[in-house]
Amino acid sequence: MATQHEILAKGRKDEGKGASRRLRRAGFVPAVVYGAGQEPESIQIEHNTVLLASRHEWFFSSVLNLNVDGKTQKVLVRDWQKHPFKMLMLHMDFLRINENEVVRVAVPIHFLNQEKSPAAKTAGLVISHNLTEVTVSCLPANLPEYLELDLAALSAGDIVHLSDIKLPANVEIPELALGKEHDVAVVTVASVQEEVDATPAAEGDAAAPAAAPAPEKK
């Protein structure tokens, strides 16, 4: 069972750009909760709460218990706006969920034992992570915080596809239902080709030019 994560928030009535600026100056992040057939709700969250939570994968890929003035609702983070260069979260959107309805969420992939694999121990090989997250579908109660991919047996020339990821019970990857062409490569192992210097030989290495004819004797 996934770990339960609670985020504390308060309702707010003031809206608009001016109200949002005042909230940010006071150390809060303005946010909106919507979905599940209910009216959108404006809330505010302490900035430090959001900043600390955003450093963890689960904040963006897990069902959260959003506690607004003592009333808890199940939500997913759906959008967020960060300052372009400061460590500041400017705004957030949360989506209410129905625990009886399937959700689609992008969850991170954890790559295990890569450093122990034959590929990692072989010179001249490059291991590429083509995907670092994958969208899954399941009921909220079955949503994993991440998926694990064991690369202990990874060797030269290997390609690990989406279908090679072991999924928890009752969790699916919707992309795989669209056909084999959607079973994309998650990890690839390729050889590094050394470039051969094809520069023509220097003039000094070429055959010496014919000697000039000796002057005629008079």
PDB file of C-alpha atoms in Angstrom, residues 1-7 33-36 38 41 62-68 71-78 94-101 103 139-141 143:
ATOM      1  CA  MET A   1       0.000   0.000   0.000  1.00  0.00           C
ATOM      2  CA  ALA A   2       1.302   3.446  -0.945  1.00  0.00           C
ATOM      3  CA  THR A   3       2.373   5.804   1.826  1.00  0.00           C
ATOM      4  CA  GLN A   4      -0.213   8.395   2.802  1.00  0.00           C
ATOM      5  CA  HIS A   5       0.911  12.011   2.362  1.00  0.00           C
ATOM      6  CA  GLU A   6      -1.011  14.914   3.900  1.00  0.00           C
ATOM      7  CA  ILE A   7      -0.760  18.544   2.790  1.00  0.00           C
ATOM      8  CA  VAL A  33      -8.717  22.654  -6.241  1.00  0.00           C
ATOM      9  CA  TYR A  34     -11.137  21.508  -8.943  1.00  0.00           C
ATOM     10  CA  GLY A  35     -12.793  18.406 -10.399  1.00  0.00           C
ATOM     11  CA  ALA A  36     -15.037  15.546  -9.212  1.00  0.00           C
ATOM     12  CA  GLN A  38     -17.607  20.147  -7.556  1.00  0.00           C
ATOM     13  CA  GLU A  41     -12.047  26.031  -4.499  1.00  0.00           C
ATOM     14  CA  SER A  62       0.950  10.210  -5.637  1.00  0.00           C
ATOM     15  CA  VAL A  63      -2.592  10.696  -4.405  1.00  0.00           C
ATOM     16  CA  LEU A  64      -2.364  13.358  -1.700  1.00  0.00           C
ATOM     17  CA  ASN A  65      -4.585  13.959   1.300  1.00  0.00           C
ATOM     18  CA  LEU A  66      -5.251  17.677   0.986  1.00  0.00           C
ATOM     19  CA  ASN A  67      -6.487  18.969   4.338  1.00  0.00           C
ATOM     20  CA  VAL A  68      -8.301  22.293   3.848  1.00  0.00           C
ATOM     21  CA  LYS A  71     -11.646  18.755   5.694  1.00  0.00           C
ATOM     22  CA  THR A  72      -9.584  16.196   3.774  1.00  0.00           C
ATOM     23  CA  GLN A  73      -9.991  15.403   0.083  1.00  0.00           C
ATOM     24  CA  LYS A  74      -8.030  13.125  -2.252  1.00  0.00           C
ATOM     25  CA  VAL A  75      -6.167  15.083  -4.940  1.00  0.00           C
ATOM     26  CA  LEU A  76      -3.409  14.908  -7.532  1.00  0.00           C
ATOM     27  CA  VAL A  77      -1.060  17.736  -8.434  1.00  0.00           C
ATOM     28  CA  ARG A  78      -2.118  18.754 -11.940  1.00  0.00           C
ATOM     29  CA  PHE A  94      -4.926  20.236  -7.601  1.00  0.00           C
ATOM     30  CA  LEU A  95      -7.374  17.783  -9.163  1.00  0.00           C
ATOM     31  CA  ARG A  96      -9.923  16.082  -6.921  1.00  0.00           C
ATOM     32  CA  ILE A  97     -10.257  12.369  -7.616  1.00  0.00           C
ATOM     33  CA  ASN A  98     -12.952   9.758  -7.217  1.00  0.00           C
ATOM     34  CA  GLU A  99     -11.494   6.709  -5.503  1.00  0.00           C
ATOM     35  CA  ASN A 100     -13.723   4.478  -7.642  1.00  0.00           C
ATOM     36  CA  GLU A 101     -12.549   5.898 -10.958  1.00  0.00           C
ATOM     37  CA  VAL A 103      -6.702   7.712 -12.991  1.00  0.00           C
ATOM     38  CA  LEU A 139      -7.588   2.998  -9.309  1.00  0.00           C
ATOM     39  CA  PRO A 140      -6.177   5.623  -6.919  1.00  0.00           C
ATOM     40  CA  ALA A 141      -5.681   3.041  -4.166  1.00  0.00           C
ATOM     41  CA  LEU A 143      -1.275   3.947  -7.704  1.00  0.00           C
TER      42      LEU A 143
END
